XYZ file of N, CA, C and O in Angstrom:
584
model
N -3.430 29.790 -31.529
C -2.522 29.433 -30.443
C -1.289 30.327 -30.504
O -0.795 30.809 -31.523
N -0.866 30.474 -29.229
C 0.125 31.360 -29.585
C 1.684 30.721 -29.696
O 1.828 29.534 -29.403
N 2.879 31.539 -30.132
C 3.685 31.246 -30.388
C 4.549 31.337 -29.111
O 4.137 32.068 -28.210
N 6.017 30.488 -28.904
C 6.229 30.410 -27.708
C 6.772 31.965 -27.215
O 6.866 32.486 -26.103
N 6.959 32.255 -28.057
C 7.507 33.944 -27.701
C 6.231 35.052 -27.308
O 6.228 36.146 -26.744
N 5.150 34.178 -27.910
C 4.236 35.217 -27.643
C 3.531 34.556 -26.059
O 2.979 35.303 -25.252
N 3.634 33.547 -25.912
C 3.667 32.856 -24.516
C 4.522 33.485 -23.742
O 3.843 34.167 -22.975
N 5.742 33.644 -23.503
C 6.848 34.307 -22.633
C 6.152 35.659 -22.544
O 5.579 35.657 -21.454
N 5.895 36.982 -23.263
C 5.127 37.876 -22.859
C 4.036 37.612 -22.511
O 3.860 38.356 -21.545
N 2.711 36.740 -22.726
C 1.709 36.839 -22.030
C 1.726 36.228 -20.495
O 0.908 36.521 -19.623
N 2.894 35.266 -20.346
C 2.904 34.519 -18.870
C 3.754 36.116 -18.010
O 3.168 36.673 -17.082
N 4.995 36.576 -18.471
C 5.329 37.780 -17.985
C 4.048 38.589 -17.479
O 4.118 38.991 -16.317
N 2.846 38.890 -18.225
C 2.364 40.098 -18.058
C 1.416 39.750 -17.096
O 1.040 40.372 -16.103
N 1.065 38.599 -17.564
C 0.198 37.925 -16.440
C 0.585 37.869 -14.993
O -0.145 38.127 -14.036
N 2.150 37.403 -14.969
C 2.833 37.626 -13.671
C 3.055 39.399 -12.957
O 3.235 39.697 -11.776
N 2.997 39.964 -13.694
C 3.437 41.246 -13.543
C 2.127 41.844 -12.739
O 2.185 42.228 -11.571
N 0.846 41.862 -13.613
C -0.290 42.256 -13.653
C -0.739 41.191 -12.140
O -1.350 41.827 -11.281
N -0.602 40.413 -11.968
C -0.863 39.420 -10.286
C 0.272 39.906 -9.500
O 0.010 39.979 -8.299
N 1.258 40.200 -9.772
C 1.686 40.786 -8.493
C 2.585 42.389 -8.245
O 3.366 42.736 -7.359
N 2.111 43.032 -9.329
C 1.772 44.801 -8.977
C 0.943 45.026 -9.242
O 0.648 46.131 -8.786
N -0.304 44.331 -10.193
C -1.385 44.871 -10.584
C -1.680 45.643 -11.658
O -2.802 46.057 -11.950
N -0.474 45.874 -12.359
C -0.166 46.318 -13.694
C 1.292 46.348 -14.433
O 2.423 46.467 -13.962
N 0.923 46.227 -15.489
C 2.185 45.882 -16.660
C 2.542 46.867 -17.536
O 1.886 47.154 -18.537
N 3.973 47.614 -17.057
C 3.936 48.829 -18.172
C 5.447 48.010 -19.319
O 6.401 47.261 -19.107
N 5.184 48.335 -19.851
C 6.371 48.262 -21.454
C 7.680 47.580 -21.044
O 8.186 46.492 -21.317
N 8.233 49.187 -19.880
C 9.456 49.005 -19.153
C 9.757 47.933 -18.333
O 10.867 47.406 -18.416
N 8.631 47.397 -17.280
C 8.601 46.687 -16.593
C 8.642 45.098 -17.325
O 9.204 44.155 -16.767
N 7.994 44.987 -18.575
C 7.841 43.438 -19.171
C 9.703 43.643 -20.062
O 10.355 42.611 -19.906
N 10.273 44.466 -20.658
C 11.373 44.874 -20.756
C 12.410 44.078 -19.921
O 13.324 43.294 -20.174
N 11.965 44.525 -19.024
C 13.212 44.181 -17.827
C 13.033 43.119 -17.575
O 14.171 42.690 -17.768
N 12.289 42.021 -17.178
C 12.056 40.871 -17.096
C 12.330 40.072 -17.718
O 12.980 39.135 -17.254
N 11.825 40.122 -19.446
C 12.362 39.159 -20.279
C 13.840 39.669 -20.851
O 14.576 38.958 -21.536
N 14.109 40.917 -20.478
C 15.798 41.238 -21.081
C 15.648 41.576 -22.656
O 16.378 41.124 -23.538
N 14.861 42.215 -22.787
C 14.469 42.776 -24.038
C 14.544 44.302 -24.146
O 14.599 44.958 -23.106
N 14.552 45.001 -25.522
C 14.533 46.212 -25.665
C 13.026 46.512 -25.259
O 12.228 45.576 -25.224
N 12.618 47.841 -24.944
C 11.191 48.475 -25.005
C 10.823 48.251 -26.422
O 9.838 47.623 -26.812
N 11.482 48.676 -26.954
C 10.804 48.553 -28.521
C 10.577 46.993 -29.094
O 9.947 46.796 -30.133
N 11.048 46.114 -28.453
C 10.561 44.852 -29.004
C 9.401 44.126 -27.791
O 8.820 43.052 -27.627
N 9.505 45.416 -27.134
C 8.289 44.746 -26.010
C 7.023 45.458 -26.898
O 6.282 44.708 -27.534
N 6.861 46.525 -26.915
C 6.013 47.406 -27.816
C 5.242 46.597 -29.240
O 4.075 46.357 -29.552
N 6.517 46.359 -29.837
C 6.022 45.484 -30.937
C 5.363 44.491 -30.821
O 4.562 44.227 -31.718
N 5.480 43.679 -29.752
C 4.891 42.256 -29.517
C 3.471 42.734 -28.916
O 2.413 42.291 -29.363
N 3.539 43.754 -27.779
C 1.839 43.743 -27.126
C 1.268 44.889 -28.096
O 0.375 45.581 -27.606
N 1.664 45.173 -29.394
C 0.744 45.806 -30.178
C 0.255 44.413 -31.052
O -0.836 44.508 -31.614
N 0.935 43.253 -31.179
C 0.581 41.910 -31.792
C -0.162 41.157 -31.137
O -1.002 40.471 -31.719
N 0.008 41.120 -29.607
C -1.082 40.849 -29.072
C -1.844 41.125 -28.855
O -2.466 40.321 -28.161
N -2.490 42.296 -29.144
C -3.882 43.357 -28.996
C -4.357 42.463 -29.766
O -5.069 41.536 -29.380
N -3.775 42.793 -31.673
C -4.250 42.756 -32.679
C -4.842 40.916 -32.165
O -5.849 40.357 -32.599
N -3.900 40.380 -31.218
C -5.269 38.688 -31.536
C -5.804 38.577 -30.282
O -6.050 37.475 -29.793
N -6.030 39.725 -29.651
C -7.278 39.709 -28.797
C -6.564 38.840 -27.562
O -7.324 37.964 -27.151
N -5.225 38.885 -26.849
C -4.821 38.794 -25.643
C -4.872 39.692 -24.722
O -4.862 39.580 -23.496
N -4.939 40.783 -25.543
C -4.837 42.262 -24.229
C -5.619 43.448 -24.849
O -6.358 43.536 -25.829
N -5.321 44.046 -24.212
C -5.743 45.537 -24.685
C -4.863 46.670 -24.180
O -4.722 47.016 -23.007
N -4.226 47.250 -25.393
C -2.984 48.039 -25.232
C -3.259 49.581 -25.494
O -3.268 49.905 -26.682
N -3.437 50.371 -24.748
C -3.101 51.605 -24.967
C -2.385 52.584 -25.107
O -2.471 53.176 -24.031
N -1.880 53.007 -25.607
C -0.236 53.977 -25.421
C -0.486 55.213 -24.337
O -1.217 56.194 -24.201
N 0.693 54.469 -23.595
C 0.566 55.580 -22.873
C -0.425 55.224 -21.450
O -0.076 55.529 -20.309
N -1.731 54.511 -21.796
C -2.782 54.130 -21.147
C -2.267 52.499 -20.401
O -2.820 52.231 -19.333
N -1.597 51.819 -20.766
C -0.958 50.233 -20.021
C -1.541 49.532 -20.803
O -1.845 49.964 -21.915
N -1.908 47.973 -20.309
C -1.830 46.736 -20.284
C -2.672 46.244 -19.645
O -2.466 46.180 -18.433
N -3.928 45.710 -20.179
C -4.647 44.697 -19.864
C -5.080 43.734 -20.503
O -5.494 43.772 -21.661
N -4.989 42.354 -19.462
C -5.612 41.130 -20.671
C -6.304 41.415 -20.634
O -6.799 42.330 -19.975
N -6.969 40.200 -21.925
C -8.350 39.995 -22.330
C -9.052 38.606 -20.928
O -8.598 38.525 -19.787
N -9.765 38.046 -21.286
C -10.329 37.266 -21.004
C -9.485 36.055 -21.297
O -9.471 35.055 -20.579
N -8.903 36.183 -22.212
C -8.830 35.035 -23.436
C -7.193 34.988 -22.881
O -6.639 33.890 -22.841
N -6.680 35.837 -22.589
C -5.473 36.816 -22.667
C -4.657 36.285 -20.945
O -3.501 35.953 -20.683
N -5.844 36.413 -20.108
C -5.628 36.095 -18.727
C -5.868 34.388 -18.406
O -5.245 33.994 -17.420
N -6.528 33.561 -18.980
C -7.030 32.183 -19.115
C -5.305 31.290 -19.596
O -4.754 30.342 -19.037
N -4.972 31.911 -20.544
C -3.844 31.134 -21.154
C -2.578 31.841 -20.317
O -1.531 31.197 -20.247
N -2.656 33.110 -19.703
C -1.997 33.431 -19.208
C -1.448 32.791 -17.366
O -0.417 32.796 -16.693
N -2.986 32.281 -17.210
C -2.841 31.479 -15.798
C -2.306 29.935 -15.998
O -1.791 29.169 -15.183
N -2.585 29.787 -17.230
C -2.271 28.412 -17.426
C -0.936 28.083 -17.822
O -0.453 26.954 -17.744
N -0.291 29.218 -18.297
C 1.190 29.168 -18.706
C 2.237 29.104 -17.048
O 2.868 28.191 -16.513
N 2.035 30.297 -16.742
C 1.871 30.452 -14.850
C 2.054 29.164 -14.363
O 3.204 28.842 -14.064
N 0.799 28.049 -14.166
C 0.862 26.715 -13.991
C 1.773 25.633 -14.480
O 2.565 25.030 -13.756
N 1.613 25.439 -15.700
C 3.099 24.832 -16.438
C 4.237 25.136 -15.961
O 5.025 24.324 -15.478
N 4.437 26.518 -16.077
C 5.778 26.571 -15.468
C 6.540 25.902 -13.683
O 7.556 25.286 -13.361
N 5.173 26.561 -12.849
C 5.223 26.178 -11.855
C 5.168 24.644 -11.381
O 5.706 24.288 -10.333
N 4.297 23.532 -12.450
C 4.181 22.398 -12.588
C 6.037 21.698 -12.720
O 6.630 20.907 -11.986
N 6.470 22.400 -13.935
C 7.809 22.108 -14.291
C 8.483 22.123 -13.024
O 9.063 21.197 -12.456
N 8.296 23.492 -12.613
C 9.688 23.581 -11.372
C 8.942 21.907 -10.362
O 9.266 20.764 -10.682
N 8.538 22.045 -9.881
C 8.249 20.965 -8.871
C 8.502 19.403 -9.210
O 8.711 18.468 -8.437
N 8.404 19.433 -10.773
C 8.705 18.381 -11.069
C 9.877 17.953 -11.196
O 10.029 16.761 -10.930
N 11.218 18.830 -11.680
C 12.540 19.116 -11.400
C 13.068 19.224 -10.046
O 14.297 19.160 -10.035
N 12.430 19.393 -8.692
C 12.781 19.623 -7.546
C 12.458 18.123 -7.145
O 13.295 17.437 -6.559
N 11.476 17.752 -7.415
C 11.159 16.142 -7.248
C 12.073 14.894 -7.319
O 12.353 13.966 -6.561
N 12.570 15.466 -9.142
C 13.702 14.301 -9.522
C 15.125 14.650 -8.618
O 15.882 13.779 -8.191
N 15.309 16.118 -8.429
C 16.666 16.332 -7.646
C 17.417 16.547 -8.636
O 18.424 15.858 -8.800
N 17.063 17.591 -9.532
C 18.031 18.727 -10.084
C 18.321 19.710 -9.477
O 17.472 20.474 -9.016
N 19.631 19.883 -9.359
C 20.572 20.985 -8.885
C 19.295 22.385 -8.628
O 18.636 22.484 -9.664
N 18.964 23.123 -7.854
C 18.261 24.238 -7.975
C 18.914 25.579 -8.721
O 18.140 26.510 -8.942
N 20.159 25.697 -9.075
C 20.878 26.356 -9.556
C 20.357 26.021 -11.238
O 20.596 26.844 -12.122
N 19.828 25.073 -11.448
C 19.699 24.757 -13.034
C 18.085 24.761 -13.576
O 17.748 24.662 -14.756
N 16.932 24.939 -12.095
C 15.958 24.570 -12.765
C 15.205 25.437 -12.896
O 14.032 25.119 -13.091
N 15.586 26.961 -12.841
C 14.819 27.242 -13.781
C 14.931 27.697 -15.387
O 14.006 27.859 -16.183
N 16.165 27.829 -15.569
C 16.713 27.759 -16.845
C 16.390 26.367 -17.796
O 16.492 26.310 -19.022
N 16.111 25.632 -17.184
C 16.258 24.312 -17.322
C 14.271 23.987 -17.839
O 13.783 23.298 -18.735
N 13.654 24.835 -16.801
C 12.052 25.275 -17.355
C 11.812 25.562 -18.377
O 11.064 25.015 -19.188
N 12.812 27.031 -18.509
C 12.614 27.523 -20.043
C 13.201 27.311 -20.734
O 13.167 28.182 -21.603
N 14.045 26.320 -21.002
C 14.262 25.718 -22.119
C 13.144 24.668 -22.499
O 12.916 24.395 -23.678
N 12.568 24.185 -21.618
C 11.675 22.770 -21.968
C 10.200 23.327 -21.971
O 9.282 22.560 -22.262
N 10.008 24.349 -21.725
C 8.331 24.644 -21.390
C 7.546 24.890 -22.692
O 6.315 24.903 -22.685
N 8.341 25.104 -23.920
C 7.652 25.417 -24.785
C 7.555 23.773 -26.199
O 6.814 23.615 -27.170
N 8.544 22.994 -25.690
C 8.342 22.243 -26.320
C 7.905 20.287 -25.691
O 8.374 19.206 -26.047
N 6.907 20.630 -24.738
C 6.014 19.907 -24.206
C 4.527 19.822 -25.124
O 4.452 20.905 -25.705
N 3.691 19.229 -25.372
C 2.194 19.384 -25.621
C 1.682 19.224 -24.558
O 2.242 18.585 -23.668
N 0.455 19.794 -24.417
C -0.761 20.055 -23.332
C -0.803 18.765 -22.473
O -0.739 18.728 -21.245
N -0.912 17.784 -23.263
C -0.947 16.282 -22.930
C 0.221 15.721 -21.987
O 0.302 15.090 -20.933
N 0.974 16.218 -22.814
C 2.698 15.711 -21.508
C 2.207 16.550 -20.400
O 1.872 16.031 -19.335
N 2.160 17.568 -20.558
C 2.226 18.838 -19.266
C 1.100 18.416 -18.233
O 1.158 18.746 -17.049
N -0.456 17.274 -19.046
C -1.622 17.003 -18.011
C -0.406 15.624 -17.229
O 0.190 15.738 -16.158
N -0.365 14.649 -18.011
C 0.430 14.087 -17.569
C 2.047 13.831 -16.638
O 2.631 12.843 -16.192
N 2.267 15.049 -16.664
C 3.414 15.259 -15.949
C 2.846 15.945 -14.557
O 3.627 15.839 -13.612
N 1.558 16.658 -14.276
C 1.173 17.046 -13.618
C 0.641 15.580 -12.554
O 0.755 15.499 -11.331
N -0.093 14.285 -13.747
C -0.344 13.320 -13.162
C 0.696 12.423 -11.931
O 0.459 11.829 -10.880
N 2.081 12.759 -12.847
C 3.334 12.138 -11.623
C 3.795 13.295 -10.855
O 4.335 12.878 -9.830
N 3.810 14.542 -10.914
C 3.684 15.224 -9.516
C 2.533 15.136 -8.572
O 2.423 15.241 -7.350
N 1.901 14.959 -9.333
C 0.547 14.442 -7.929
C 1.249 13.073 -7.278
O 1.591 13.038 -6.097
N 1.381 12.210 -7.985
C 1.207 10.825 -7.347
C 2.564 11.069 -6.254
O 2.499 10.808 -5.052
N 3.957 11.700 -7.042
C 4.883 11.704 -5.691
C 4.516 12.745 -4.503
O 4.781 12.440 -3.340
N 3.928 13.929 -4.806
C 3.160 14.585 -3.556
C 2.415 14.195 -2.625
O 2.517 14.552 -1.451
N 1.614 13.436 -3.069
C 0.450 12.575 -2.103
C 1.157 11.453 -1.671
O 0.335 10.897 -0.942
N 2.179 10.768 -1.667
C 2.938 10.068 -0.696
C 4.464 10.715 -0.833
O 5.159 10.753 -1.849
N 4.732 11.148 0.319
C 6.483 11.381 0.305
C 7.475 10.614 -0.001
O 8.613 10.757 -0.449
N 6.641 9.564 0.417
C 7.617 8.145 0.617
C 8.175 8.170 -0.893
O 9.386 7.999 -1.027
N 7.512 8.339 -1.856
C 8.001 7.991 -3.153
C 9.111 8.833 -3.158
O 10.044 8.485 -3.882
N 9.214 9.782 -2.564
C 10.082 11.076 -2.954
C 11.422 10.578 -2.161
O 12.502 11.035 -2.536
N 11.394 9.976 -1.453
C 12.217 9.512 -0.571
C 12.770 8.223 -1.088
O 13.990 8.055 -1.107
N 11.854 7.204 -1.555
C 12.700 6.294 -2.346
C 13.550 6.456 -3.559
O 14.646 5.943 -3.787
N 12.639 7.498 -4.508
C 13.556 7.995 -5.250
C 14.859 8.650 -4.978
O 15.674 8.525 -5.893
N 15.230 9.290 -3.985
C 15.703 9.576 -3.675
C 17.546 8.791 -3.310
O 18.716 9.118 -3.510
N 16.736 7.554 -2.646
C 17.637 6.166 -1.923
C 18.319 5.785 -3.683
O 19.438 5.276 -3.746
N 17.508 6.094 -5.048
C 17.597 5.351 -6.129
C 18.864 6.374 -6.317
O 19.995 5.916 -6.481
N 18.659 7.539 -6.292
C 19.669 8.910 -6.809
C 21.106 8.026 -6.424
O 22.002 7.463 -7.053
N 20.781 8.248 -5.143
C 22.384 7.899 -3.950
C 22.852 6.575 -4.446
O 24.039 6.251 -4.456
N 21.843 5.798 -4.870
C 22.725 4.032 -5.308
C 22.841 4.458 -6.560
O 23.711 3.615 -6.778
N 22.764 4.923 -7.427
C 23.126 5.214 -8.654
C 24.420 6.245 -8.398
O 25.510 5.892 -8.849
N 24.355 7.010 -7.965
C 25.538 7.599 -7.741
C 26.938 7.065 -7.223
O 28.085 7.046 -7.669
N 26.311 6.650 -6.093
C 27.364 5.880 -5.596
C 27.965 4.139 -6.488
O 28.654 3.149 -6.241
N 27.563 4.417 -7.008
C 28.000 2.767 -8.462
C 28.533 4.100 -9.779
O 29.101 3.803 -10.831
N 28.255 5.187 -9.457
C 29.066 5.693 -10.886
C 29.984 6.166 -10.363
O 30.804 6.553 -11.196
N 30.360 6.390 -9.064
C 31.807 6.638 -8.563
C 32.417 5.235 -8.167
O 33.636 5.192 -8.004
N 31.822 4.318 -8.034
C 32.822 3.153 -7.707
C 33.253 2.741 -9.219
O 34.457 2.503 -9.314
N 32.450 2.600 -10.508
C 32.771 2.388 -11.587
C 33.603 3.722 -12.582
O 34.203 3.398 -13.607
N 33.555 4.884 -12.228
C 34.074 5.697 -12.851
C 34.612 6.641 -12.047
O 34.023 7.705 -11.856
N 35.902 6.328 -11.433
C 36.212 6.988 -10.107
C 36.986 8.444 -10.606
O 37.385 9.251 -9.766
């Protein structure tokens, strides 16, 4: 399994690789705000466990194995945001707010958290009552803590 750092480059490359179609050094660099040389180091670590296949000079491709965990990280994340847009966190906070929490979920929370974004998607109404709950809670912490 990989480590969450080695997750952050494979969901990067995965993203990179789906929407230019390829992942060079510089480009995963710039994204996560890293040196080249600590991008280098990491997808020569991920070769070595069979996420990609790295050539110098030649790019970046997953594996099989490499692109599977890579779509699924993709998902989580995207799971997270919706679930944060749901409860009515500030949009200014959620996606920072993703990556802080995405790596220390298990598979199990993340099926399950997927289970209560389904259920408020498939009726709005929930989204909307929750919603009515936000505003009466709010409005009782400004009448009590003005």
């Amino acid at each position: 399994m990989p480590t969450p750092s080695m997750e952050d480059y494979i969901e990067q490359i995965y993203l990179l690789i789906t929407n230019k179609g390829y992942a060079r050094v510089s480009d995963i660099a710039e994204a996560l705000e890293v040196h080249p040389s600590s991008v280098t180091k990491m997808v020569q670590k991920l070769d070595r466990e069979n996420y990609l296949d790295y050539e110098r000079y030649r790019g970046i491709n997953l594996t099989a194995k490499g692109r599977k965990i890579g779509k699924r990280l993709v998902e989580r994340h995207d799971l997270l945001e919706r679930l944060l847009q749901i409860i009515g966190v500030d949009k200014d906070n959620i996606y920072e707010d993703v990556e802080g929490i995405e790596h220390h979920l298990s598979w199990n929370s993340i099926d399950r958290i997927g289970d209560l974004v389904q259920y408020f998607e498939e009726v709005p109404e929930r989204i909307a009552d929750l919603k009515l709950i936000q505003e009466r809670n709010e409005e009782e912490e400004e009448t009590t803590h003005p």
